[in-house]
Each structure stands twice: as structure tokens, then as C-alpha cells.
JSON list of C-alpha atoms and ligand atoms in Angstrom, two decimals:
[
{"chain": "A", "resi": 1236, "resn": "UNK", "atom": "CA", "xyz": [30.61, -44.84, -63.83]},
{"chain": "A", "resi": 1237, "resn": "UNK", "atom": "CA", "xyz": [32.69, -46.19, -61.32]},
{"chain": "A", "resi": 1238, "resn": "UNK", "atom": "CA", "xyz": [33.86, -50.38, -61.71]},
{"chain": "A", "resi": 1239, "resn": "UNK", "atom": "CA", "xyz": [32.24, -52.17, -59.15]},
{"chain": "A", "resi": 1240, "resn": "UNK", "atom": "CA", "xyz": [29.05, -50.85, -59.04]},
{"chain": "A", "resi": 1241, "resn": "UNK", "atom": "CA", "xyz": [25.80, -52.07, -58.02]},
{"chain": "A", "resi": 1242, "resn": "UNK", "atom": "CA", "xyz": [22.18, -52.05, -60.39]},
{"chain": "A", "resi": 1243, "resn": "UNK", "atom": "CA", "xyz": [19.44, -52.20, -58.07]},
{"chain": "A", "resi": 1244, "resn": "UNK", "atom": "CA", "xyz": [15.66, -52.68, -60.13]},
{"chain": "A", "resi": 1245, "resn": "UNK", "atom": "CA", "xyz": [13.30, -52.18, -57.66]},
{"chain": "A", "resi": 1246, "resn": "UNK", "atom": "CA", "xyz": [9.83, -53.84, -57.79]},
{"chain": "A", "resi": 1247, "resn": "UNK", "atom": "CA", "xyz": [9.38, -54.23, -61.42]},
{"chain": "A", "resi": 1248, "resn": "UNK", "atom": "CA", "xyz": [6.72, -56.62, -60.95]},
{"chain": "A", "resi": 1249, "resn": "UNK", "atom": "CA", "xyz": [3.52, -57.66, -63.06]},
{"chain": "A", "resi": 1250, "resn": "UNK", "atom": "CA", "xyz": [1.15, -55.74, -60.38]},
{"chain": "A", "resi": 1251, "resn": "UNK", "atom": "CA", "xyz": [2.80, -52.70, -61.01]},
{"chain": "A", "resi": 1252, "resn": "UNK", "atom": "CA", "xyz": [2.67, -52.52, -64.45]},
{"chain": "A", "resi": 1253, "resn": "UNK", "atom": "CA", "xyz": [-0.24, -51.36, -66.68]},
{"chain": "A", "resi": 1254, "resn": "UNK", "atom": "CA", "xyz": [-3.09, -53.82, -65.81]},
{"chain": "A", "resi": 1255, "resn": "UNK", "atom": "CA", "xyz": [-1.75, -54.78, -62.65]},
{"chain": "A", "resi": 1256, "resn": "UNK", "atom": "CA", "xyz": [-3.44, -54.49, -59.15]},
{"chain": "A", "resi": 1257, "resn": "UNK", "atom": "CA", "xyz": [-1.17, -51.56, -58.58]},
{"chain": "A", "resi": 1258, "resn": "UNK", "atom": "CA", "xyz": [-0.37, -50.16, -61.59]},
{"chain": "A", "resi": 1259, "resn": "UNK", "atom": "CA", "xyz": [2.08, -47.40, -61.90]},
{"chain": "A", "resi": 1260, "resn": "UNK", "atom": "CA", "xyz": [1.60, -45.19, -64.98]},
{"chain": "A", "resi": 1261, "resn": "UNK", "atom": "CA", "xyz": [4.17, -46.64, -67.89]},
{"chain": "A", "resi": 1262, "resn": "UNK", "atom": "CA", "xyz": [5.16, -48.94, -65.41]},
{"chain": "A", "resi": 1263, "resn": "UNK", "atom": "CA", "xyz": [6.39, -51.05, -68.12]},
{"chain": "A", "resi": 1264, "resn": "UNK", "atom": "CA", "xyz": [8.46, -48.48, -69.87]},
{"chain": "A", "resi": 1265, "resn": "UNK", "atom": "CA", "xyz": [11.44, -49.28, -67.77]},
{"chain": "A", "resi": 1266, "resn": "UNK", "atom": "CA", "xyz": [11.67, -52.81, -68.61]},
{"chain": "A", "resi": 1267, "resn": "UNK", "atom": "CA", "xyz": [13.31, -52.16, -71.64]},
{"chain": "A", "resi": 1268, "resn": "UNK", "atom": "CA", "xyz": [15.90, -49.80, -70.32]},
{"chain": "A", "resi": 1269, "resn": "UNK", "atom": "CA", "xyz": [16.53, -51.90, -67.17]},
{"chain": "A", "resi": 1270, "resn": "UNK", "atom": "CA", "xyz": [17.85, -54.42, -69.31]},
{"chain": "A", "resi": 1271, "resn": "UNK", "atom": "CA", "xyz": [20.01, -52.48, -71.59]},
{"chain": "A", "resi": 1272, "resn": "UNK", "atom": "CA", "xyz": [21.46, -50.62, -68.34]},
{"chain": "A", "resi": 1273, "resn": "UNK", "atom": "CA", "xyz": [22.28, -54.06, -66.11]},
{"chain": "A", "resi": 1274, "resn": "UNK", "atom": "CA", "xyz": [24.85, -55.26, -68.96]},
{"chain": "A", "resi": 1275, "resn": "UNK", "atom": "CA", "xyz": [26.77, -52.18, -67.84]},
{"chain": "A", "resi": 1276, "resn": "UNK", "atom": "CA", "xyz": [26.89, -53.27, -64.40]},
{"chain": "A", "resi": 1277, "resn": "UNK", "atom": "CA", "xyz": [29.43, -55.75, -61.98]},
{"chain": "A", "resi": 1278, "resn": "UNK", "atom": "CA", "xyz": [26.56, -56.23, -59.58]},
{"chain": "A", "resi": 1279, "resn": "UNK", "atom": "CA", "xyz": [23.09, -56.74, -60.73]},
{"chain": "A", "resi": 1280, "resn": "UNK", "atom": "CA", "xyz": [20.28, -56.95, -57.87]},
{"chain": "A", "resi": 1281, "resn": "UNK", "atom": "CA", "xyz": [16.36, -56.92, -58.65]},
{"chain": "A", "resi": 1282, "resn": "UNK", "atom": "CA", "xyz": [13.86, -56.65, -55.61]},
{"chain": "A", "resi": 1283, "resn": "UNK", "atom": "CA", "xyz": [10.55, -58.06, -55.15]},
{"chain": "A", "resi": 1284, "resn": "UNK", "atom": "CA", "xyz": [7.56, -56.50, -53.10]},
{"chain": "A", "resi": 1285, "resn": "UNK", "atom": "CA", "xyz": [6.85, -59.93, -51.66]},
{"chain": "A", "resi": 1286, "resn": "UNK", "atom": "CA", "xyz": [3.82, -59.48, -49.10]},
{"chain": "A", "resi": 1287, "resn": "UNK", "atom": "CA", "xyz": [1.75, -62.46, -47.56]},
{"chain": "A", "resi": 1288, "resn": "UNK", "atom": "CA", "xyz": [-2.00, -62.35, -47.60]},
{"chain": "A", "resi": 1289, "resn": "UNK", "atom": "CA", "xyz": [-2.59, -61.06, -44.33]},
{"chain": "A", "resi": 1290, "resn": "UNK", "atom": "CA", "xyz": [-0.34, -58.37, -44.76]},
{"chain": "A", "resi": 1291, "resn": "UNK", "atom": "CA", "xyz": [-0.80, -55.01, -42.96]},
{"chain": "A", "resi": 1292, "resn": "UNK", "atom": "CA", "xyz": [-0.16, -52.89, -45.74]},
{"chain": "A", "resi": 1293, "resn": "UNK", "atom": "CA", "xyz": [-3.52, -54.04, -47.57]},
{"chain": "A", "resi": 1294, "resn": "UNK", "atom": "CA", "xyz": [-6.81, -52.14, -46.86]},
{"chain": "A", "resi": 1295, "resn": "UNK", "atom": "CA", "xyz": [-8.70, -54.86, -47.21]},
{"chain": "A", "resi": 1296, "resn": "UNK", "atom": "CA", "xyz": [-7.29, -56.25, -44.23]},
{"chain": "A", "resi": 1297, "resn": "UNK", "atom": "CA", "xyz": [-8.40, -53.51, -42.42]},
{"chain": "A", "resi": 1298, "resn": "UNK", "atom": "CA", "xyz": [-12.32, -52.77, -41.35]},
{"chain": "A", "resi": 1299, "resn": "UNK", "atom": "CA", "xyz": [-13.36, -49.97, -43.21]},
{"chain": "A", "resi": 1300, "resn": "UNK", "atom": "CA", "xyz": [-9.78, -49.51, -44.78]},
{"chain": "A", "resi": 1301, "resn": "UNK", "atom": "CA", "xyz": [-9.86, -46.72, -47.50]},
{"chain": "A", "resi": 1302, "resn": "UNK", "atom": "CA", "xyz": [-6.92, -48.29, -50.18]},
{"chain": "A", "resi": 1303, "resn": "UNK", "atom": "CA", "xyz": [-4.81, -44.84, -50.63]},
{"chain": "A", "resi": 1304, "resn": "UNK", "atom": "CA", "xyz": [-5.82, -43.88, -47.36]},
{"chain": "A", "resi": 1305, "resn": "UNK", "atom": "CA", "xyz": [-3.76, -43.11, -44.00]},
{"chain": "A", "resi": 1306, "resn": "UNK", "atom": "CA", "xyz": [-3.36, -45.19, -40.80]},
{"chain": "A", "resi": 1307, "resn": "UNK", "atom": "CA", "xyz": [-0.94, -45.10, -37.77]},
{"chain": "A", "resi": 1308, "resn": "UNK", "atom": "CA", "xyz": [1.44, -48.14, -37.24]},
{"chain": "A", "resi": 1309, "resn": "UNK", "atom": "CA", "xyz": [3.40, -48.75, -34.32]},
{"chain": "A", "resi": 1310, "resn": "UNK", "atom": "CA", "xyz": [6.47, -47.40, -36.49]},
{"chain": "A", "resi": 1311, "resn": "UNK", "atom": "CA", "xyz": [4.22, -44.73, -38.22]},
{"chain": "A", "resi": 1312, "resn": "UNK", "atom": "CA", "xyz": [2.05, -43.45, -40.61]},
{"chain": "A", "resi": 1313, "resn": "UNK", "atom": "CA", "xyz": [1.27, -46.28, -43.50]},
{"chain": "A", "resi": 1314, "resn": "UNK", "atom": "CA", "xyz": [-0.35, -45.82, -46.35]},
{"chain": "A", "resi": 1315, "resn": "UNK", "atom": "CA", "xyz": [-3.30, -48.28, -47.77]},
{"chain": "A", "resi": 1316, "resn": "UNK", "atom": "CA", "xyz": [-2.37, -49.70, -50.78]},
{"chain": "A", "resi": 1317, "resn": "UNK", "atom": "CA", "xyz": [-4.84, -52.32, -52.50]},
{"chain": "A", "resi": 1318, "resn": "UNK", "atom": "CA", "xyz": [-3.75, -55.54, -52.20]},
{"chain": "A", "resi": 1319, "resn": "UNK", "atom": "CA", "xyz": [-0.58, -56.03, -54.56]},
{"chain": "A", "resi": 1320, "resn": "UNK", "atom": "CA", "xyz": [2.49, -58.43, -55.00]},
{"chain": "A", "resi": 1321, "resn": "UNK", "atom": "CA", "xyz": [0.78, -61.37, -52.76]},
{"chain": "A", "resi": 1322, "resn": "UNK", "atom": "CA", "xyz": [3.43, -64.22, -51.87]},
{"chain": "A", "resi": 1323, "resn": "UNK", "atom": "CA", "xyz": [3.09, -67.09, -55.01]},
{"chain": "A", "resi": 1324, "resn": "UNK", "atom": "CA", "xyz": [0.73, -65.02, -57.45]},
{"chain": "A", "resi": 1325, "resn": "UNK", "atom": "CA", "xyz": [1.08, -63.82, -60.90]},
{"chain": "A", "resi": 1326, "resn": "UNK", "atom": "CA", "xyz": [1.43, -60.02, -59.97]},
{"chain": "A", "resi": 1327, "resn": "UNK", "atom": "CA", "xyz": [4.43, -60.70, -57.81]},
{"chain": "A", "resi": 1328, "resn": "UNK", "atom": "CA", "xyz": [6.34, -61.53, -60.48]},
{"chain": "A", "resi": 1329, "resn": "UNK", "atom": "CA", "xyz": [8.60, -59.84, -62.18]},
{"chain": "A", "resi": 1330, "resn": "UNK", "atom": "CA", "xyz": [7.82, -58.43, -65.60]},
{"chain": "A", "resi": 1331, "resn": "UNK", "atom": "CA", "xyz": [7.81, -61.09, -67.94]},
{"chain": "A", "resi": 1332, "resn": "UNK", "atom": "CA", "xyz": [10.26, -59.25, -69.94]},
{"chain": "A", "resi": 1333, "resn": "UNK", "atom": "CA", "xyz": [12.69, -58.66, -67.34]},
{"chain": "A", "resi": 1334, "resn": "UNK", "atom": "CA", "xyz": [16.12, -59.88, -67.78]},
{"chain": "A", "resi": 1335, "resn": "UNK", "atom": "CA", "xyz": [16.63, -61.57, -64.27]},
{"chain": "A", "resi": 1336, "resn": "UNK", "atom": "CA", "xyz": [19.17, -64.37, -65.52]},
{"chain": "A", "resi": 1337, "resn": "UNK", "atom": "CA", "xyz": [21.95, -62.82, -65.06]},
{"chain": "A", "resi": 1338, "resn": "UNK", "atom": "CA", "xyz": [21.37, -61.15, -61.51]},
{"chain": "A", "resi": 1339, "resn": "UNK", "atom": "CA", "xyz": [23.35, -61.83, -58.62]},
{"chain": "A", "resi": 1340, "resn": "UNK", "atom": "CA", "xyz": [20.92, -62.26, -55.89]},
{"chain": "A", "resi": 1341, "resn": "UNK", "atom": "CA", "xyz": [17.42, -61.25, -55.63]},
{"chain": "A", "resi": 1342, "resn": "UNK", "atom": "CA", "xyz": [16.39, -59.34, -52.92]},
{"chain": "A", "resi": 1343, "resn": "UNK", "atom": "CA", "xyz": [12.34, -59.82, -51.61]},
{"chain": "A", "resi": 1344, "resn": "UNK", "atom": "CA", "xyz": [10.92, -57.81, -49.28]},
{"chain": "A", "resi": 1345, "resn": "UNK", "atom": "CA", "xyz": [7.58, -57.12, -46.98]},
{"chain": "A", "resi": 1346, "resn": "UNK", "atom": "CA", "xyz": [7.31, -60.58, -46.38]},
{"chain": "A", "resi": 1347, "resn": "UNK", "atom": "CA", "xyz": [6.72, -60.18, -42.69]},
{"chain": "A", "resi": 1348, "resn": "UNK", "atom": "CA", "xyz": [2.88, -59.35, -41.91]},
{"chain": "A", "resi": 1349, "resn": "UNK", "atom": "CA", "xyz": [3.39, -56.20, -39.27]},
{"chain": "A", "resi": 1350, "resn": "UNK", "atom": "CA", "xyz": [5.94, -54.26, -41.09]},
{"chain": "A", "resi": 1351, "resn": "UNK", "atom": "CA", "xyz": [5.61, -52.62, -44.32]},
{"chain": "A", "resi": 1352, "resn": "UNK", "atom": "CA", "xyz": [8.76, -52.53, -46.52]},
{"chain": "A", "resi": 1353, "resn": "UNK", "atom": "CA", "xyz": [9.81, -50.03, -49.49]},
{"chain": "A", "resi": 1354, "resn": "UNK", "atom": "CA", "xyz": [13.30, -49.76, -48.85]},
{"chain": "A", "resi": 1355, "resn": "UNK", "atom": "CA", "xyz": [15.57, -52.85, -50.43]},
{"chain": "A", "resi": 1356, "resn": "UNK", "atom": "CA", "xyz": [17.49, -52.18, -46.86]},
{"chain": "A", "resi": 1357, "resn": "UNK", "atom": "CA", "xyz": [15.27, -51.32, -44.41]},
{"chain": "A", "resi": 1358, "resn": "UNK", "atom": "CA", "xyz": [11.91, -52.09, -43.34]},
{"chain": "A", "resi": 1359, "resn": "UNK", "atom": "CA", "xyz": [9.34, -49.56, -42.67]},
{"chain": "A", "resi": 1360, "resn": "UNK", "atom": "CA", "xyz": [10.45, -49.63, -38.81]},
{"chain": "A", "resi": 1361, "resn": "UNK", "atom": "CA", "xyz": [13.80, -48.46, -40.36]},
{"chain": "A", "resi": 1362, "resn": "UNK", "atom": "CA", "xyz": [15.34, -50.71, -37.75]},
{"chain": "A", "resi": 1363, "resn": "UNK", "atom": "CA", "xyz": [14.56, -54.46, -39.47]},
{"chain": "A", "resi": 1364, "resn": "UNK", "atom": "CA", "xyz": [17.29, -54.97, -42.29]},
{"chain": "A", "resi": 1365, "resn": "UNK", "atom": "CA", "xyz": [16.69, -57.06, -45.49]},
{"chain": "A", "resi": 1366, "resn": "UNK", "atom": "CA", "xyz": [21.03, -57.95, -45.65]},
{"chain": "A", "resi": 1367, "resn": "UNK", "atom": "CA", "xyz": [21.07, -56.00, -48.43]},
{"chain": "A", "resi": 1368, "resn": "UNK", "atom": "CA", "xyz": [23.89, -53.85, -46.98]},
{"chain": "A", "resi": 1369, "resn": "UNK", "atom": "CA", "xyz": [25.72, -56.79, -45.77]},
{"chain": "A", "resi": 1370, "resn": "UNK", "atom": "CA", "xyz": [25.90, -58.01, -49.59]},
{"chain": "A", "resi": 1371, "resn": "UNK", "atom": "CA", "xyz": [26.85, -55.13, -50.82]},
{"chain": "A", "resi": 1372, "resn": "UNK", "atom": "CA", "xyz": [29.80, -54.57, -48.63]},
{"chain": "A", "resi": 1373, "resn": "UNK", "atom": "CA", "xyz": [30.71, -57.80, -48.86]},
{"chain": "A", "resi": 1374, "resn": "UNK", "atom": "CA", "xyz": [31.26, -57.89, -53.05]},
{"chain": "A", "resi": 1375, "resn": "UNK", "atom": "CA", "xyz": [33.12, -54.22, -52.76]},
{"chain": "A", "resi": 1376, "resn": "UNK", "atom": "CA", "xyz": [30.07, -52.19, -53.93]},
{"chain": "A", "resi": 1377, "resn": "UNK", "atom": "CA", "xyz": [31.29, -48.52, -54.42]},
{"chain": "A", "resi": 1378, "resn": "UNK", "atom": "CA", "xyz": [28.17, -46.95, -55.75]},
{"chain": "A", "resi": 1379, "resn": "UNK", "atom": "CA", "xyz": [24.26, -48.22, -56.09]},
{"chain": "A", "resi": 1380, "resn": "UNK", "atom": "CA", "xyz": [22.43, -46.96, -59.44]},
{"chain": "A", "resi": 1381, "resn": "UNK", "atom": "CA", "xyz": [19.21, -47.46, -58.79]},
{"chain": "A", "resi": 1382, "resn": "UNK", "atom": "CA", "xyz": [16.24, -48.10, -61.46]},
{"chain": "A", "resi": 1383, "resn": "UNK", "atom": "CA", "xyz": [12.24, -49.57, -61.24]},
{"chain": "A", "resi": 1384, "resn": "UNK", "atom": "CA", "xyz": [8.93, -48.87, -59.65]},
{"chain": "A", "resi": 1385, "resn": "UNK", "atom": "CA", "xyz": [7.71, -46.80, -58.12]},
{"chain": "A", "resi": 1386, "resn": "UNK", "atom": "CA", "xyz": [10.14, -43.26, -57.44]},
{"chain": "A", "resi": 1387, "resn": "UNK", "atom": "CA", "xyz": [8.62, -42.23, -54.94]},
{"chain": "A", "resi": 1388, "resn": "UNK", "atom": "CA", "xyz": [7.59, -45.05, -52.83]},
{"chain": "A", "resi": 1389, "resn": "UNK", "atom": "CA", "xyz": [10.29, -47.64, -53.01]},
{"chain": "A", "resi": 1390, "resn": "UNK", "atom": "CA", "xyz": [12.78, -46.32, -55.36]},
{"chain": "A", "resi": 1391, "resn": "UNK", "atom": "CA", "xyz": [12.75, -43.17, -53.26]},
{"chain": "A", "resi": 1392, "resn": "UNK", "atom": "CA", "xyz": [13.04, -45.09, -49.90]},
{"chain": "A", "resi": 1393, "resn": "UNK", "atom": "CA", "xyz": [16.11, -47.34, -51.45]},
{"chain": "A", "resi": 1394, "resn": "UNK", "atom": "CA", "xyz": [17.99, -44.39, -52.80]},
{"chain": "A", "resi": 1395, "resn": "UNK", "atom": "CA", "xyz": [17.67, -42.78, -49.35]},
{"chain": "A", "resi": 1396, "resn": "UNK", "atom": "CA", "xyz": [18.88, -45.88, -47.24]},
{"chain": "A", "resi": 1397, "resn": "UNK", "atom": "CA", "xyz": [21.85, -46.39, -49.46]},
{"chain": "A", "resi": 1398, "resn": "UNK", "atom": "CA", "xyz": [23.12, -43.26, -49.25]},
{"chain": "A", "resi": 1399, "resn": "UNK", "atom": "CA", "xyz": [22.64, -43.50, -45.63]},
{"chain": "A", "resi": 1400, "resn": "UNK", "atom": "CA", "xyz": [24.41, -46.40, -45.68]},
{"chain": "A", "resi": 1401, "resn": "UNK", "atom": "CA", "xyz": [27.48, -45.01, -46.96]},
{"chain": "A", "resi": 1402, "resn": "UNK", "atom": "CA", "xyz": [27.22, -45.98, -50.40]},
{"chain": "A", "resi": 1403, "resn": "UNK", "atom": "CA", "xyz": [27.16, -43.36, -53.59]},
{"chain": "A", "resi": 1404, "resn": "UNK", "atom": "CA", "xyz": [23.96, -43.20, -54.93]},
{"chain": "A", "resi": 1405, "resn": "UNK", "atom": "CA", "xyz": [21.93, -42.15, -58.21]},
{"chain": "A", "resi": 1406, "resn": "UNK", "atom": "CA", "xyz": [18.87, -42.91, -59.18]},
{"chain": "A", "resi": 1407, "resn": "UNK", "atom": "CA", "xyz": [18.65, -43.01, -63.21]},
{"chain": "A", "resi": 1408, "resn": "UNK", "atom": "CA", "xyz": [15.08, -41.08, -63.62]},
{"chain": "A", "resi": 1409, "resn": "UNK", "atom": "CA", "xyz": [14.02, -42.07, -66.70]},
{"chain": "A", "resi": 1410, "resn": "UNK", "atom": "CA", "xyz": [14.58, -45.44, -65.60]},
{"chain": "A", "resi": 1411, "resn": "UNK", "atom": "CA", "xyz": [11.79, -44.86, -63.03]},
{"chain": "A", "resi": 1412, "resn": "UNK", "atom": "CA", "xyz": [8.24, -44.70, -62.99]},
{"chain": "A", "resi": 1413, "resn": "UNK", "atom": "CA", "xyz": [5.98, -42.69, -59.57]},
{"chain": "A", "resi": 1414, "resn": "UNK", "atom": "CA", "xyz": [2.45, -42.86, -58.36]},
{"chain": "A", "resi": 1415, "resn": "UNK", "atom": "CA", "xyz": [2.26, -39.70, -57.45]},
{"chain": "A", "resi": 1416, "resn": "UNK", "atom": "CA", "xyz": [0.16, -39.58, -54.89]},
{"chain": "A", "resi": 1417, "resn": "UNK", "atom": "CA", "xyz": [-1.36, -36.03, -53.30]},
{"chain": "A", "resi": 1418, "resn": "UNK", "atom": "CA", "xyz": [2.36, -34.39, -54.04]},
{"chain": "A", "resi": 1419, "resn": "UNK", "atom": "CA", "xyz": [4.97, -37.94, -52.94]},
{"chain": "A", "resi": 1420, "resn": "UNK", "atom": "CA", "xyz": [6.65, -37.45, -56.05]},
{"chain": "A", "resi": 1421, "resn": "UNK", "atom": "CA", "xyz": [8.02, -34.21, -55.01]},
{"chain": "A", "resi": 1422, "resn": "UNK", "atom": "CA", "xyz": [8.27, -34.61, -51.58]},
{"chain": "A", "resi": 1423, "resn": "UNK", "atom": "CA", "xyz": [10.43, -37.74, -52.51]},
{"chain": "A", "resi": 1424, "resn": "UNK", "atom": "CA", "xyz": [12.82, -35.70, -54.84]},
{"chain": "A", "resi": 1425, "resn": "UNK", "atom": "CA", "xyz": [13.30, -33.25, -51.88]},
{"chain": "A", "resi": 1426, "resn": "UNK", "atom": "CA", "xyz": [13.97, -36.34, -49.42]},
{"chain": "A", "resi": 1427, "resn": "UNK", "atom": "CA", "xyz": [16.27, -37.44, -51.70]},
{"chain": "A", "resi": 1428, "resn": "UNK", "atom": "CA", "xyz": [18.46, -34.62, -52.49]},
{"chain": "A", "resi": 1429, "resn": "UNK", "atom": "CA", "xyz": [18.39, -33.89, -49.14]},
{"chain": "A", "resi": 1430, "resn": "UNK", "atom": "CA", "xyz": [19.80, -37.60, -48.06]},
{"chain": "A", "resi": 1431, "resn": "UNK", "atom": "CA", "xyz": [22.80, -36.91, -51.06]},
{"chain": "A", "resi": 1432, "resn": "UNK", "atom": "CA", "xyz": [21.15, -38.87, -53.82]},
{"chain": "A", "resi": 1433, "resn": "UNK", "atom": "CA", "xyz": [22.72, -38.16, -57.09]},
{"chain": "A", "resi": 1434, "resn": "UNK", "atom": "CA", "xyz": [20.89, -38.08, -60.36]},
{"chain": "A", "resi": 1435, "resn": "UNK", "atom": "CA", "xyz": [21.51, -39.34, -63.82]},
{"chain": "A", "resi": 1436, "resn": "UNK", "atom": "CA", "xyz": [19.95, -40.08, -67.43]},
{"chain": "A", "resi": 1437, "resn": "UNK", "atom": "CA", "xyz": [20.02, -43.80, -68.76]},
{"chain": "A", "resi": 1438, "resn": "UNK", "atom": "CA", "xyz": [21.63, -41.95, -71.75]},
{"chain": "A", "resi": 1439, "resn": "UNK", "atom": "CA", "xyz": [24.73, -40.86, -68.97]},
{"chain": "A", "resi": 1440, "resn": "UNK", "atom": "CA", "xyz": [25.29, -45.51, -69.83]},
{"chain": "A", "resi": 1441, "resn": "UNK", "atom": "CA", "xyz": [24.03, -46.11, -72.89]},
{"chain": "B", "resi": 772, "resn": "LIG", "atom": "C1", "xyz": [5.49, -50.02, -53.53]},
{"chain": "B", "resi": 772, "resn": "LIG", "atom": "C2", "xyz": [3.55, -49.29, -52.56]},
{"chain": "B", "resi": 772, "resn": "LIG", "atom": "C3", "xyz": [3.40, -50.48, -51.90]},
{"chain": "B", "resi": 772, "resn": "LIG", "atom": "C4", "xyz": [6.63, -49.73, -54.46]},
{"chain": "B", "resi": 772, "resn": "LIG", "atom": "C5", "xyz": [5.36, -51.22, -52.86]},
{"chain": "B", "resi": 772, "resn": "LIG", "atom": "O1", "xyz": [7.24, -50.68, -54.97]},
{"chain": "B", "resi": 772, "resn": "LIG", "atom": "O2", "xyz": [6.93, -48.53, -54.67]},
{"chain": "B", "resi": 772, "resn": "LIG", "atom": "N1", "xyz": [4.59, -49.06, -53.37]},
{"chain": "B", "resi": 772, "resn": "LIG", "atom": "N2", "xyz": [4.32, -51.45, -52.07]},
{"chain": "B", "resi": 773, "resn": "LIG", "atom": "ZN1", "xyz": [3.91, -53.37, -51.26]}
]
């Protein structure tokens, strides 16, 4: 690994974890490795899906609205989701086992009621920016490693934008969870490999 890289755990938050409102399948299997990998890393950065009530992204906000389901947005098509990682509840924390003492800056996202948001750089208008980029450049990042929930929603989205950005990046895949839903996971590898994302094995660290 090259010195001066950056850790990015993505989401790993109590809703998506096993019993959570959206639960990704072993969610909670990468909290263990998430906090063996960070000690390995200059720059440590964990994001949280951070969504007020109202937000657009929930289908109960929406009449009829079908969670899992597809509607257009100004900026696109958006998926449904149930209602997840609300602003000042339980499930938007982070994993209660989550080492998050030692990070640099946390990074919260989806905040703004119109806009979806999976990528830690971009919102779902791929236009609004979360600063992440900014920070990055600004400690001398050379490479993002990225690590959390879900592949191939935000993960996948985050790996993409970095690369985009400029930076090197790998997501570590068994550091990752998906929800696989009606074929994202591999349309997400595809995206990915096609943006340049590298891949590694927590193993490649540990
Ligand atoms: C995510 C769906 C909705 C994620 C966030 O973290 O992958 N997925 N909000
Ligand atoms: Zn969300």
C-alpha cells in the first residue's frame, strides 16, 4: 500500500446491519475487519447515510410508493428504499462496534431532502459535492481504499467518484457487504471496473 492513503467505511450504520430498517445481508461482518484494516491507514474517514424525515428517497413519503421500487427525479431514476438512517435516530448510527475514535473527519451525507446521496463525493445530481475531495487533496491523499455497506449502492458509487476524481482506488471486497437488488451487484462491479477501480483482499493488509 502506498503511505498516505485514505480508509473510507462507508455507511456502516445500525440500519444496515442485521435487524436494521435496511439491513444488508452480514452487514455486520465488516465491522470487525474495518477496524483491523483502519490501523493500517494515515487517513481514516467513516460516512454516514444521514437523511431527514421528509426525505425523497423514502417510499413512504411518496403516495403509493412501492419501497424497492423505481421513480424519476429531476436528476434521474431513484430507487425507493424504506425509510433508513433518519437524522438523530438509533439506526443512523454507526455500528456500535465501530472503531470511530480515531477517524479524521466524518463525512454525512443525504442530508438535503431533494437529492439522494450514495456517493461520499457526490450527490445523486452528481453535480452537489459533500468536500470530500477538497479534504482529501488537501491532507496529500494518494489512494482511497474503500470498505462498508452496501457494494453496490454506496460503496459502488464512492469507488466510482474517486477514481473519477483522480485518486487510486480499491475497494477491499470482503470488506463489503451488497443488497443485491434485481442484478446491482453486478452491474456495479462492471461500473466499477469500467471507472478504473482496483480490487483487493483485506488479507492484501492484514
Ligand atoms: C445506501 C440505499 C440507500 C447505502 C444508502 O449505503 O448503500 N443504500 N441509502
Ligand atoms: Zn440512504
Amino acid at each position: 500500500m502506498k503511505n498516505n492513503a485514505a480508509l473510507l467505511m462507508i455507511d456502516i450504520q445500525t440500519d444496515f446491519c442485521p435487524g436494521g430498517a435496511l439491513a444488508v445481508n452480514e452487514g455486520d461482518a465488516v465491522v470487525p475487519l474495518a477496524n483491523k484494516l483502519q490501523q493500517h491507514f494515515e487517513i481514516t474517514v467513516p460516512t454516514q447515510d444521514w437523511h431527514p424525515s421528509d426525505h425523497s428517497s423514502f417510499a413512504d413519503n411518496h403516495e403509493g410508493g412501492e419501497p424497492f421500487s423505481l421513480i424519476d427525479m429531476p436528476y434521474g431514476p431513484q430507487v425507493l428504499w424504506p425509510r433508513h438512517c433518519v437524522i438523530g435516530s438509533n439506526g443512523a448510527e454507526f455500528h456500535t462496534d465501530l472503531e470511530t475514535d480515531s477517524s479524521d473527519m466524518i463525512i454525512r451525507k443525504g442530508f438535503r431532502s431533494a437529492i439522494d446521496s450514495y456517493s461520499a463525493f457526490f450527490e445523486n445530481d452528481k453535480t452537489t459535492q459533500t468536500g470530500l475531495t477538497g479534504y482529501l487533496r488537501e491532507r496529500e491523499a494518494n489512494a482511497v481504499y474503500l470498505v462498508g455497506l452496501a457494494l453496490d449502492f454506496c460503496v459502488c458509487y464512492s469507488a466510482v467518484d474517486a477514481a473519477k476524481q483522480g485518486f487510486e482506488a480499491t475497494v477491499i471486497t470482503d470488506a463489503c457487504r451488497a443488497i443485491d437488488l434485481d442484478g446491482s451487484l453486478d452491474n456495479a462491479m462492471t461500473e466499477m471496473k469500467n471507472a478504473g477501480v482496483n480490487f483487493a483482499s483485506s488479507g492484501d493488509f492484514l
